[in-house]
């Protein structure tokens, strides 16, 4: 099984592009949402770590946002607890798909959390900053301060691009992205 890691800026279209490959996709953001909604143990750990912010299960996005905005260190504390569970889910996903030729890892902090392996195929999604911002502002719960806190945790886009074997320029037009994904797959097979 070969692993394809999708890298890029927040809002650059990584999740859409990950799906375009047509291989099983591990989407870390989706797993985090499931953990917040269904994992009581994570809730208990977060409540113990940050008792002033979390009141009842399931976790509410508003409470998480308040915790992050009140103290930047809280983001790291939340990630430390949640990330363990995400890693377990990723390992389950990899075990379940071990006989597949390719899997796609849509994990925002793939390099930062050292989840990648040397043999991983890294694909960088490049998009114009203004276009990204325009799209992010349309998202429910968009918060510039939260966005900036997450960006501070990430490696530079220049470094991510440099480490990548392939680059997809995302102009948010489906056809051009799909053509580039097909080219990359042809290169890999």
C-alpha atoms as one frame of an Amber mdcrd trajectory, in Angstrom:
protein
   0.000   0.000   0.000   1.292   3.425  -0.972   0.234   6.483   0.999  -0.575
   9.783  -0.685  -0.419  12.754   1.695  -2.295  15.912   0.725  -0.630  19.151
   1.869  -1.622  22.789   1.486  -3.061  25.852   3.149  -6.259  25.827   5.198
  -9.116  26.184   2.710  -7.025  25.350  -0.366  -9.283  22.440  -1.363  -7.306
  19.517   0.086 -10.395  17.491   1.018 -12.007  17.843  -2.404  -8.759  16.908
  -4.134  -8.215  13.936  -1.796 -11.596  12.537  -2.922 -10.724  13.096  -6.608
  -8.032  10.401  -6.408 -10.722   7.724  -6.050  -8.781   5.799  -3.386  -9.818
   5.305   0.265  -9.382   8.638   2.102  -8.582   9.191   5.767 -10.015  12.614
   6.597  -8.659  13.787   9.967 -11.066  16.748  10.231 -14.039  14.413   9.822
 -12.620  12.085  12.489 -12.159  15.006  14.897 -15.811  15.994  14.380 -16.895
  12.395  15.131 -14.720  12.334  18.260 -16.276  15.582  19.520 -19.748  14.177
  18.910 -19.373  10.560  20.091 -16.296  10.022  22.308 -17.151  10.456  25.995
 -13.601   9.585  27.113 -12.172  12.489  25.121 -14.840  14.764  26.569 -13.902
  13.661  30.123 -10.193  14.292  29.452 -10.886  17.737  27.983 -13.233  18.615
  30.861 -10.535  17.565  33.344  -7.817  19.517  31.473  -9.959  22.626  30.793
 -12.864  22.540  33.292 -13.893  26.167  32.715 -14.747  25.605  29.051 -16.535
  22.284  28.656 -19.877  21.753  30.344 -21.736  18.829  28.780 -21.385  16.016
  26.277 -21.290  16.079  23.254 -18.656  18.769  22.851 -19.954  21.964  21.318
 -17.980  23.844  18.695 -18.716  27.129  20.487 -17.080  25.836  23.694 -14.008
  24.661  21.784 -13.731  28.052  20.043 -14.069  29.892  23.389 -11.336  27.736
  24.923  -8.970  28.440  22.024  -9.692  32.168  21.890  -9.253  32.719  25.624
  -5.755  31.217  25.710  -3.570  30.129  22.784  -2.049  27.326  24.897  -5.485
  25.700  25.113  -5.319  24.790  21.425  -2.185  22.722  22.054  -3.817  21.077
  25.084  -6.916  20.167  23.055  -4.846  18.845  20.157  -2.709  16.721  22.484
  -5.809  14.931  23.802  -7.737  14.662  20.538  -4.720  13.766  18.395  -4.122
  10.470  20.228  -7.586   9.317  19.220  -7.194  10.543  15.644  -3.936   8.590
  15.349  -5.689   5.412  16.567  -8.444   5.931  13.985  -5.828   6.459  11.269
  -4.056   3.228  12.245  -7.398   1.367  12.087  -8.003   2.899   8.633  -4.533
   1.830   7.423  -5.012  -1.711   8.762  -8.450  -1.973   7.129  -7.030  -0.785
   3.783  -3.640  -2.536   3.877  -4.430  -4.535   0.733  -5.354  -1.454  -1.307
  -2.835  -0.185  -3.834  -3.158   3.435  -2.584  -4.715   5.344   0.295  -5.009
   9.114   0.660  -4.236  10.920   3.911  -6.118  14.209   4.284  -4.485  15.284
   7.554  -3.896  19.029   8.089  -0.871  18.537  10.382   0.603  15.534   8.543
   4.190  16.821   8.578   3.931  18.859  11.783   2.837  15.823  13.824   5.343
  13.556  12.058   2.633  11.219  10.773   4.218  10.999   7.335   6.684   8.309
   6.341   9.715   8.650   4.054   8.050   6.709   1.231   4.827   8.769   1.306
   3.887  10.518  -1.912   3.243  14.151  -1.018   0.911  16.294  -3.113   0.820
  20.036  -2.458  -2.386  21.928  -3.211  -1.619  25.486  -4.256  -4.330  28.144
  -4.419  -4.466  31.925  -4.445  -4.709  33.443  -0.956  -7.555  35.801  -1.913
  -9.590  32.930  -3.348  -8.964  30.834  -0.221 -10.034  33.677   2.080 -13.174
  34.318   0.032 -14.116  30.633   0.363 -13.237  30.420   4.072 -15.456  33.409
   4.883 -18.429  31.446   3.519 -17.879  28.668   6.076 -20.169  28.430   9.059
 -18.295  29.373  12.278 -15.517  31.144  10.331 -13.258  32.987  12.765 -10.092
  34.779  11.596  -8.445  34.542  15.026  -8.942  30.754  15.181  -7.635  30.463
  11.621  -4.499  32.418  12.562  -3.942  30.247  15.656  -4.033  27.119  13.502
  -1.742  28.668  10.885   0.869  29.455  13.569   1.096  25.730  14.312   1.751
  24.790  10.711   5.004  24.584   8.802   5.451  27.187   6.096   3.726  26.563
   2.783   7.083  27.055   1.035   8.544  24.124   2.998   5.505  21.911   2.385
   5.663  22.673  -1.335   9.391  21.905  -1.408   8.861  18.509   0.285   6.108
  17.542  -2.175   6.653  15.384  -5.245   3.581  16.807  -6.999   1.810  20.165
  -7.080  -1.820  20.775  -7.982  -2.740  24.363  -8.768  -6.302  24.659  -7.531
  -8.216  27.379  -9.335 -11.415  25.870  -7.880 -12.496  24.651 -11.310 -13.287
  20.933 -11.098 -12.041  19.938 -14.558  -8.501  21.300 -14.239  -8.057  19.629
 -10.848  -9.380  16.285 -12.102  -7.046  16.394 -15.130  -4.040  17.026 -12.843
  -5.080  14.235 -10.445  -5.299  11.811 -13.399  -1.784  12.866 -14.499  -0.442
  12.194 -11.016  -2.138   8.776 -10.808  -0.694   7.864 -14.212   2.759   8.811
 -12.877   2.288   6.604  -9.799   0.874   3.474 -11.418
